[in-house]
N, C-alpha and C. Protein backbone atom coordinates (compact mmCIF):
# COMPACT_ATOMS: atom_id res chain seq x y z
N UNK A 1 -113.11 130.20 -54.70
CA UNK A 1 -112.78 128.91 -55.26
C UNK A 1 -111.78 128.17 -54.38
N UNK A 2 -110.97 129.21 -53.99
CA UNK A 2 -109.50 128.29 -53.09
C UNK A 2 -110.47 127.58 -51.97
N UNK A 3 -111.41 128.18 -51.21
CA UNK A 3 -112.40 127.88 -50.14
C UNK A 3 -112.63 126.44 -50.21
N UNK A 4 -113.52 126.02 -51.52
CA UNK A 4 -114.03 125.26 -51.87
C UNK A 4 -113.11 124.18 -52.24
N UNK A 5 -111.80 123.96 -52.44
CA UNK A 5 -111.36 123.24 -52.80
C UNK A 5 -110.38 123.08 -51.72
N UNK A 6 -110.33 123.24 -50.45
CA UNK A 6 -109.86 123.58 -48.96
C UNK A 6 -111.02 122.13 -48.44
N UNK A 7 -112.25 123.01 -48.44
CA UNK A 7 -113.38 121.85 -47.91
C UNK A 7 -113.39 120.90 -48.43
N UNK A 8 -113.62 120.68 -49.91
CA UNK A 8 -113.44 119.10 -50.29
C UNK A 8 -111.90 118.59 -49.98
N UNK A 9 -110.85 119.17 -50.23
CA UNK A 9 -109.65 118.28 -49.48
C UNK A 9 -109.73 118.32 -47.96
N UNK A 10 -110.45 118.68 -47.32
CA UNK A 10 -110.70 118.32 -45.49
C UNK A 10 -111.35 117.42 -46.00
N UNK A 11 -112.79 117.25 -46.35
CA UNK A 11 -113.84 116.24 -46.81
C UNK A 11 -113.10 114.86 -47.23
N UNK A 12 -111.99 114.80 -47.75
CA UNK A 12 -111.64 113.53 -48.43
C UNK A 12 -110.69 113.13 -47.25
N UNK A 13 -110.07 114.00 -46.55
CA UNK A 13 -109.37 113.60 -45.72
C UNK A 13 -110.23 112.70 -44.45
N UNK A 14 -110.84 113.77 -44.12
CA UNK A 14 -111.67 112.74 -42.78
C UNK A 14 -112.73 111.68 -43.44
N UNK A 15 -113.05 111.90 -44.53
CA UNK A 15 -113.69 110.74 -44.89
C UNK A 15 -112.50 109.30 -44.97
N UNK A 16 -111.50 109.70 -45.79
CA UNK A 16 -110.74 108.78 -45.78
C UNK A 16 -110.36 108.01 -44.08
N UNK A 17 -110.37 108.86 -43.04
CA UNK A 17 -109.99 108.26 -41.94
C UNK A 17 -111.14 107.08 -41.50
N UNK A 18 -111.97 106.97 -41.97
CA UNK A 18 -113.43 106.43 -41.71
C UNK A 18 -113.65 105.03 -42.42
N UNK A 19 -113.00 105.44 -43.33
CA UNK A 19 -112.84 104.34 -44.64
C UNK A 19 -112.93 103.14 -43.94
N UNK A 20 -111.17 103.25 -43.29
CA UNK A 20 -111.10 101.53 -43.00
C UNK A 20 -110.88 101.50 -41.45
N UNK A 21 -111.17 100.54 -41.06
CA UNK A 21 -111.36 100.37 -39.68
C UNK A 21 -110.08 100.47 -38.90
N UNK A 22 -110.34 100.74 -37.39
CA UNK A 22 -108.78 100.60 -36.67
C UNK A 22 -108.41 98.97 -37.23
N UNK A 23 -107.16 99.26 -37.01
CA UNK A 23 -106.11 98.37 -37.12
C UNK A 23 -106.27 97.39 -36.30
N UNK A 24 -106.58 96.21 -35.73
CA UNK A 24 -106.18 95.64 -34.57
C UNK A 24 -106.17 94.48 -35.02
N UNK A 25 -105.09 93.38 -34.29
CA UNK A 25 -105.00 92.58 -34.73
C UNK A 25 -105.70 91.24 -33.86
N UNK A 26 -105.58 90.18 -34.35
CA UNK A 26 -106.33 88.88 -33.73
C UNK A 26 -105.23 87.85 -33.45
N UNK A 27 -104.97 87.75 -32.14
CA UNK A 27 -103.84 86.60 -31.70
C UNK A 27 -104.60 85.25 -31.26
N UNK A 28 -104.03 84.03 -32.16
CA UNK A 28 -104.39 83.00 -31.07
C UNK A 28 -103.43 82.20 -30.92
N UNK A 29 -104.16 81.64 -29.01
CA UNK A 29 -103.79 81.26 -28.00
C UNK A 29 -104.27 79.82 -28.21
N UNK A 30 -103.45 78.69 -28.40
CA UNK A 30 -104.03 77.59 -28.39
C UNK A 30 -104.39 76.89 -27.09
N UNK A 31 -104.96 75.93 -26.58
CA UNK A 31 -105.00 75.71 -25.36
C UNK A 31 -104.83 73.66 -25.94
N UNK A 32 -104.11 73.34 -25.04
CA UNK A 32 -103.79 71.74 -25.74
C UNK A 32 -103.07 71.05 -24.07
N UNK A 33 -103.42 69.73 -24.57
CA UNK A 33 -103.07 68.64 -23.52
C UNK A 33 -101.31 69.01 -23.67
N UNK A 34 -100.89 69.09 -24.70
CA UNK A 34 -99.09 68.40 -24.53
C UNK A 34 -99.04 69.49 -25.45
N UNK A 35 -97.39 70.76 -25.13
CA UNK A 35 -97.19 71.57 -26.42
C UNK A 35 -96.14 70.63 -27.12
N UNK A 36 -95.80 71.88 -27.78
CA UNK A 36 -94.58 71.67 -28.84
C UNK A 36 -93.34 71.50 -27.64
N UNK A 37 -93.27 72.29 -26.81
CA UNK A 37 -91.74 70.93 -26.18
C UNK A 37 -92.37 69.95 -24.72
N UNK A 38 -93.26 69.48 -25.09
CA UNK A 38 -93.44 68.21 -24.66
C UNK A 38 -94.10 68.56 -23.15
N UNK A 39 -94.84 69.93 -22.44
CA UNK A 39 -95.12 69.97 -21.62
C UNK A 39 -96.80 69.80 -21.49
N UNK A 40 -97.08 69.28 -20.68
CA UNK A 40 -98.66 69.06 -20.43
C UNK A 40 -99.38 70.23 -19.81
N UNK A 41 -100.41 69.46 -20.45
CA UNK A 41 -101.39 70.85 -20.34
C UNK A 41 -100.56 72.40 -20.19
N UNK A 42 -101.00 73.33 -21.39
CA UNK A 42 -100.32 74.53 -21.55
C UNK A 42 -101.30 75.19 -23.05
N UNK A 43 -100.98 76.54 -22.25
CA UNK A 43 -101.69 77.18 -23.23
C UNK A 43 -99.95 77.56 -24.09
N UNK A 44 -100.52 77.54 -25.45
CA UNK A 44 -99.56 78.00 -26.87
C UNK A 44 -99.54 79.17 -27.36
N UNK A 45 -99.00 80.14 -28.03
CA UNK A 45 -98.18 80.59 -26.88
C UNK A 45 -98.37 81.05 -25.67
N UNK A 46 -97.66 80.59 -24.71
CA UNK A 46 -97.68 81.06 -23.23
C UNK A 46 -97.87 82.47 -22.86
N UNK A 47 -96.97 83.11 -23.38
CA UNK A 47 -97.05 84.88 -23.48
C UNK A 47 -97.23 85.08 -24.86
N UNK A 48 -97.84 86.43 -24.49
CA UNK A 48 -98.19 87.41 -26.12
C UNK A 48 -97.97 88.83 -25.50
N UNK A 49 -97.68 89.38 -26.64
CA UNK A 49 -97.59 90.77 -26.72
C UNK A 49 -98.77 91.11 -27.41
N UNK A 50 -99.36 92.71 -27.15
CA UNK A 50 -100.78 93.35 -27.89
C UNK A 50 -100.95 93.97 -27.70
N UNK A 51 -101.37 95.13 -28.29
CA UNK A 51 -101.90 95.93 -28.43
C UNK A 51 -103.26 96.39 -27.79
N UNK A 52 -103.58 97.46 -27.00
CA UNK A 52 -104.92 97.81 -26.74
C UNK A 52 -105.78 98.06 -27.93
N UNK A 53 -107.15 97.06 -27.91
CA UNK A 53 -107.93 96.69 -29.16
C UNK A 53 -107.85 95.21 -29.45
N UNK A 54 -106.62 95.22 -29.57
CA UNK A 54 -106.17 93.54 -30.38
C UNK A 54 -107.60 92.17 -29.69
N UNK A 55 -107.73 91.35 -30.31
CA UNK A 55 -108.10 90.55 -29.75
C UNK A 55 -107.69 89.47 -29.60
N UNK A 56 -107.65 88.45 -28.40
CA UNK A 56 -107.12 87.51 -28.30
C UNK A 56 -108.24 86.43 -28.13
N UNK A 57 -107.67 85.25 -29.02
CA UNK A 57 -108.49 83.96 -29.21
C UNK A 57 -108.22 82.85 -28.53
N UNK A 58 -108.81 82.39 -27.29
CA UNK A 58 -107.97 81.41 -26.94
C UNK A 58 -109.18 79.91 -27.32
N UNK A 59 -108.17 79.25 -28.13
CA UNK A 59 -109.03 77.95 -28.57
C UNK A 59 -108.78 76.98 -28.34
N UNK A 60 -109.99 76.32 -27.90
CA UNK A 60 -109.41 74.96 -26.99
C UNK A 60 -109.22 73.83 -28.27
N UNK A 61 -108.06 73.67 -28.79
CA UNK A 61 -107.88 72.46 -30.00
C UNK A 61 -108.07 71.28 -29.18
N UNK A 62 -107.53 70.86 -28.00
CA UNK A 62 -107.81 69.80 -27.34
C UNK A 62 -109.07 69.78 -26.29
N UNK A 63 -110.24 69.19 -26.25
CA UNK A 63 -111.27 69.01 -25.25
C UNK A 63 -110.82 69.39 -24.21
N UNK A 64 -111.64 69.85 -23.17
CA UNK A 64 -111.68 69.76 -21.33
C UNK A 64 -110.84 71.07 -20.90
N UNK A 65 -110.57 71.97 -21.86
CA UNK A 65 -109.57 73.56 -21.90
C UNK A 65 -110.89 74.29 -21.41
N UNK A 66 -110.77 75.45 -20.84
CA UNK A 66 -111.60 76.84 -20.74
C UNK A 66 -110.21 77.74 -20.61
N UNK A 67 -110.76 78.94 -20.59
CA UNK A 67 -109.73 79.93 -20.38
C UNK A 67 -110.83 80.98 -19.67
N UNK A 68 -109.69 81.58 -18.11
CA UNK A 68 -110.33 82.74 -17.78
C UNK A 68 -109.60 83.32 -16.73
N UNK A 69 -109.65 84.91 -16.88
CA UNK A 69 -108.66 85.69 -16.27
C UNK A 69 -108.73 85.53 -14.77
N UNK A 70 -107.36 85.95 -14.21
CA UNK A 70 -106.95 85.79 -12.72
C UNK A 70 -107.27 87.23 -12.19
N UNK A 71 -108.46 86.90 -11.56
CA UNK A 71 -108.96 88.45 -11.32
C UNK A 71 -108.08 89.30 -10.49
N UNK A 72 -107.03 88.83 -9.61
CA UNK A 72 -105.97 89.12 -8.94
C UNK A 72 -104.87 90.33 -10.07
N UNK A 73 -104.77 89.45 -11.26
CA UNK A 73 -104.12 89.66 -11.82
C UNK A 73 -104.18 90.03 -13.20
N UNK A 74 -104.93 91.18 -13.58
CA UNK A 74 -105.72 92.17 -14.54
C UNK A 74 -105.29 93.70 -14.27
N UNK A 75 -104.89 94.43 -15.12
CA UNK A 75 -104.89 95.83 -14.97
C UNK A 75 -106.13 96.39 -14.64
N UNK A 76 -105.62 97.39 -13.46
CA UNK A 76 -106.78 98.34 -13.26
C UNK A 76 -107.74 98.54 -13.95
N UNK A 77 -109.06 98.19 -14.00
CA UNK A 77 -109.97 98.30 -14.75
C UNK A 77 -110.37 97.89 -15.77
N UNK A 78 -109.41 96.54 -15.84
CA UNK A 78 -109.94 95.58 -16.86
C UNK A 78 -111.09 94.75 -16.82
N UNK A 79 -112.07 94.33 -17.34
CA UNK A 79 -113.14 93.60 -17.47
C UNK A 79 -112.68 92.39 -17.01
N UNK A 80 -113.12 91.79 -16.17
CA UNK A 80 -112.89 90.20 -15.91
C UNK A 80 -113.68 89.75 -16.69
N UNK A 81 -113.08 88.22 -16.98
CA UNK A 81 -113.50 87.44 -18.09
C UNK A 81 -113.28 86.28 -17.90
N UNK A 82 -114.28 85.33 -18.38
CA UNK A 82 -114.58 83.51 -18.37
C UNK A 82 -115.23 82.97 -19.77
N UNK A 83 -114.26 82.05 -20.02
CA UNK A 83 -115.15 81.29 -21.17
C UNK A 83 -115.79 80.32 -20.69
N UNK A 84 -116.08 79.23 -21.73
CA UNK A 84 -116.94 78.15 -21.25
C UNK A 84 -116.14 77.16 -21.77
N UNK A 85 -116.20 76.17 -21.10
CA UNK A 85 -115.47 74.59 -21.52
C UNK A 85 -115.86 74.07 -23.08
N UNK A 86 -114.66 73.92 -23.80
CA UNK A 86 -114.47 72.98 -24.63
C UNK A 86 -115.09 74.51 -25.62
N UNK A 87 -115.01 75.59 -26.03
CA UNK A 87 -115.65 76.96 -26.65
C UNK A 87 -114.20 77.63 -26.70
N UNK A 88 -114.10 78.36 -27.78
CA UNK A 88 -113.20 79.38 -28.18
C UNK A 88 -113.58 80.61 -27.14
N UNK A 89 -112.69 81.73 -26.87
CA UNK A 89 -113.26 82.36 -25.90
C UNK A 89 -112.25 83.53 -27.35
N UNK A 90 -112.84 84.62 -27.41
CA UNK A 90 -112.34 86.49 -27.51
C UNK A 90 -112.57 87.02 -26.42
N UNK A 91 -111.42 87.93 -26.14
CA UNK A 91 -110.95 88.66 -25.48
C UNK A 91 -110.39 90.08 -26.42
N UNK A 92 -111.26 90.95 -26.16
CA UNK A 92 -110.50 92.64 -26.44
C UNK A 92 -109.99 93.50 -25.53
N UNK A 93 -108.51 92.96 -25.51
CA UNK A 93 -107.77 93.85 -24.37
C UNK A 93 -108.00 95.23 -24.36
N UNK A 94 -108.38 96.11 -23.85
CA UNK A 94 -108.91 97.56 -23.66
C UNK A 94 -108.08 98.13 -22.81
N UNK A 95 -107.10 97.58 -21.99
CA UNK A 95 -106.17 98.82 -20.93
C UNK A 95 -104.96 97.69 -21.62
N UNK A 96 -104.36 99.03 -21.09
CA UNK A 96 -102.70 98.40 -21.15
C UNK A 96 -101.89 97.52 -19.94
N UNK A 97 -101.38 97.04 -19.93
CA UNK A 97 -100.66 96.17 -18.78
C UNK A 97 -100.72 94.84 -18.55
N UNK A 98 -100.36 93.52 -18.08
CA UNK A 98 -100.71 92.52 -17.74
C UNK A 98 -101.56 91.89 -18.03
N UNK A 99 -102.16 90.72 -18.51
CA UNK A 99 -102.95 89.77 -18.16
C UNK A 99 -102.70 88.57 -17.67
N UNK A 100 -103.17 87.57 -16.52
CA UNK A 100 -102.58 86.72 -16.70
C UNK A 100 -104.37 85.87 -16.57
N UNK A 101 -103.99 84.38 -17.42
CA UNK A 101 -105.35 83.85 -17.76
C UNK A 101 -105.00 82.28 -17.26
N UNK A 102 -106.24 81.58 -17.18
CA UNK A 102 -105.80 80.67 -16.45
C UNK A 102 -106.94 79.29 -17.17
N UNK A 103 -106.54 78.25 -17.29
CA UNK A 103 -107.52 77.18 -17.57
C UNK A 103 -107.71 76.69 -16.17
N UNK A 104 -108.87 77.16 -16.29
CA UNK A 104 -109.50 76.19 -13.99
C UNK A 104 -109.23 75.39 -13.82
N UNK A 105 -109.55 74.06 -15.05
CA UNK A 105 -109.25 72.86 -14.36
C UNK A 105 -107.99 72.14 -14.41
N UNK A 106 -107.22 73.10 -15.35
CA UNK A 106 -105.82 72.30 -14.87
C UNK A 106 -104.57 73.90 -15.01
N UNK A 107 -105.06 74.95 -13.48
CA UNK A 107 -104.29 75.35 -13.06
C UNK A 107 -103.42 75.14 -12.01
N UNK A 108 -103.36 73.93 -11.05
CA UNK A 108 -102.77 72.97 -10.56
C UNK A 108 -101.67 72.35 -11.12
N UNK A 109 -101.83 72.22 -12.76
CA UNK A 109 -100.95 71.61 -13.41
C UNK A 109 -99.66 72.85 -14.25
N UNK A 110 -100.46 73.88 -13.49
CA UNK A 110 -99.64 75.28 -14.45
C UNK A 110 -99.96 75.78 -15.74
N UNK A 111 -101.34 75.58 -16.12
CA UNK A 111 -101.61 76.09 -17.28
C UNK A 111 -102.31 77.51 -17.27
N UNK A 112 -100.92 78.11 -17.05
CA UNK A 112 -101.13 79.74 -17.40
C UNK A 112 -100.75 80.52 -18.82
N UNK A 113 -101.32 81.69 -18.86
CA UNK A 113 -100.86 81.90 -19.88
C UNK A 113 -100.33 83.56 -19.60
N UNK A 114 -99.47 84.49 -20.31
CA UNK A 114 -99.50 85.74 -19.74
C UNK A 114 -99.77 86.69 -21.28
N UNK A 115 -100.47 87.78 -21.18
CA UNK A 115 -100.37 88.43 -22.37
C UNK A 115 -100.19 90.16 -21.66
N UNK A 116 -99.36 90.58 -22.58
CA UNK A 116 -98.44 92.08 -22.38
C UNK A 116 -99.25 93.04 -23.10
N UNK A 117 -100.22 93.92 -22.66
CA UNK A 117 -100.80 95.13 -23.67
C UNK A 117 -99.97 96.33 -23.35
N UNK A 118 -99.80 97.13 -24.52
CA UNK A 118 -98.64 98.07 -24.63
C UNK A 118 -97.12 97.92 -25.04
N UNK A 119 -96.15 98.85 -25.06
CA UNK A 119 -94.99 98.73 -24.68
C UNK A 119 -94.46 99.02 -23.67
N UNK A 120 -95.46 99.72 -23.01
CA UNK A 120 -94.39 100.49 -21.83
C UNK A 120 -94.61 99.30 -20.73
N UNK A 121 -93.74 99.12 -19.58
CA UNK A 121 -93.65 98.27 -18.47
C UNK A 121 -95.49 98.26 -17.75
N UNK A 122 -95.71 96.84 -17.87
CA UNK A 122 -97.06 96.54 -16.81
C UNK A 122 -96.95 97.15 -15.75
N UNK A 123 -97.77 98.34 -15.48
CA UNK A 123 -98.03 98.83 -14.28
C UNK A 123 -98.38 98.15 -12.66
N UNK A 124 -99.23 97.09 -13.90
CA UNK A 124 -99.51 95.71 -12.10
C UNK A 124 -98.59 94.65 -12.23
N UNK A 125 -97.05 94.60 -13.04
CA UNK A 125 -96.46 93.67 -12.82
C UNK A 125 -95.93 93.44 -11.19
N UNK A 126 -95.60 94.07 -10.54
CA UNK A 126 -95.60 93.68 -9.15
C UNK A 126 -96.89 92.93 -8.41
N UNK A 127 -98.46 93.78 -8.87
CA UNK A 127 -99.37 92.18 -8.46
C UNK A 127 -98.84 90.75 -8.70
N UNK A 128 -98.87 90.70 -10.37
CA UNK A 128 -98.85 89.46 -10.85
C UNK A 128 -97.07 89.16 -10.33
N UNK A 129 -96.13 89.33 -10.29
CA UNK A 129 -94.89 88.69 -9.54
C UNK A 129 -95.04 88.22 -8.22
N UNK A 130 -95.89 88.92 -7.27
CA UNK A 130 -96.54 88.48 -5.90
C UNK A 130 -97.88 87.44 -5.63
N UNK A 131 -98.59 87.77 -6.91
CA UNK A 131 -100.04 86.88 -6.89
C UNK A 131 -99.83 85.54 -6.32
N UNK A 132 -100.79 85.19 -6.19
CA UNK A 132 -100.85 83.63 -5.20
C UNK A 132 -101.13 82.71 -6.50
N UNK A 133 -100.48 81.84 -6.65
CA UNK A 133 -100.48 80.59 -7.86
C UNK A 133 -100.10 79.64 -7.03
N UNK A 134 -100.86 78.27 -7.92
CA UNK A 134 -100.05 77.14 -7.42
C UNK A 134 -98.41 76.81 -8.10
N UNK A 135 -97.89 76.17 -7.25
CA UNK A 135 -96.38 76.07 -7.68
C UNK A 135 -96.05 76.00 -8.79
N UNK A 136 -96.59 74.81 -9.80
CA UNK A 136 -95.94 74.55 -11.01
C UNK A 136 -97.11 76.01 -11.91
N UNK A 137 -97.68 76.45 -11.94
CA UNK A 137 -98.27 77.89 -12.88
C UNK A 137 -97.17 78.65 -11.95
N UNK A 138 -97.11 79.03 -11.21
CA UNK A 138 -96.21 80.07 -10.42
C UNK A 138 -95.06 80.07 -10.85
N UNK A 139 -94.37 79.09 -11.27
CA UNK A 139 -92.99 78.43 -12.00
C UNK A 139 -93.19 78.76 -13.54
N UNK A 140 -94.26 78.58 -14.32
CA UNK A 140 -94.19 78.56 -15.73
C UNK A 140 -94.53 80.05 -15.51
N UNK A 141 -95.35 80.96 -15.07
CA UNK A 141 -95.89 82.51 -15.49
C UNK A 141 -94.13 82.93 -14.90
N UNK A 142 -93.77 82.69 -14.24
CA UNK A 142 -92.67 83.72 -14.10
C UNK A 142 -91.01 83.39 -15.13
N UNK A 143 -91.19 81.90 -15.46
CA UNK A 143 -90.83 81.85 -16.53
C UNK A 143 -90.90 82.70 -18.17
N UNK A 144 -92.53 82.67 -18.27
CA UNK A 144 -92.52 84.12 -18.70
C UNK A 144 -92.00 85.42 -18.48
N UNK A 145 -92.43 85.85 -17.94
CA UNK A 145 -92.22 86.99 -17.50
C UNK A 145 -90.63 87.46 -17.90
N UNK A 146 -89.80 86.30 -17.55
CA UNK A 146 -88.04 86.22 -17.75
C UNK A 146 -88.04 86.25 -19.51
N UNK A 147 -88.57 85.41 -19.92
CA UNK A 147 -88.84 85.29 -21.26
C UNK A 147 -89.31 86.44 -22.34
N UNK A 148 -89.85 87.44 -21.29
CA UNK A 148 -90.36 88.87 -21.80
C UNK A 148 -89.70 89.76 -21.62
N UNK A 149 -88.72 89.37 -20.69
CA UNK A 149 -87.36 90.54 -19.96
C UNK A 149 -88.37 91.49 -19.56
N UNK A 150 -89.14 91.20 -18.56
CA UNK A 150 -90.21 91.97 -17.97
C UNK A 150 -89.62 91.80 -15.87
């Protein structure tokens, strides 16, 4: 009898793990002509923190936005990724470390964005501190970065 009532409490246990799905959460990234302190073209928030799994939404609220990663500047073995103009884009961060993402047509103007998977220190933060940007994104991502105490 003890047997049997051993197996059904394993049984409820791993069933219970099954139940409900991983945890992960859904961040969004707005993408807009002018933010909240008055800078043009910029993705909202600029940096994020996340989790491996999490997904990130970047939505263009204002027309003429895309979002898509700086292949330079992706952790080892991350999937590169492109949305399409004026389209919401998901993203499921799957490694830990760095991202940095970029709207094409107005990364000239510095519309970067950076997102942090994990806690522990970005392994390719020395890529992305060295990566080649134009001045004013090169100026706002490392602004981040200060902003992340990274």
């Amino acid at each position: 009898m003890h047997n049997k009532t051993a197996t059904i409490a394993a049984l409820a246990i791993v069933t219970g793990l099954f139940a409900f799905p991983a945890l992960s959460a859904e961040i969004e990234v707005k993408m807009l002509n002018k933010g909240s302190d008055g800078q043009a073209m910029v993705f909202e928030p600029a940096s994020v923190k996340a989790a491996v799994g999490d997904v990130i939404s970047f939505v263009p609220v204002d027309k003429g936005h895309d979002a898509a990663a700086v292949k330079e500047m992706l952790p080892e073995g991350a999937a590169d990724f492109k949305g399409k103009m004026n389209e919401t884009l998901k993203v499921t961060v799957e490694k830990e470390g760095a991202y940095v993402i970029k709207c094409p047509p107005h990364l000239g103007m510095g519309m970067v964005a950076l997102v942090v998977v994990g806690d522990a220190a970005p392994a390719n933060l020395d890529a992305i501190k060295n990566g080649k940007l134009p001045k004013k994104a090169r100026d706002r991502l490392d602004a981040e970065i200060a902003k992340l105490g990274l």
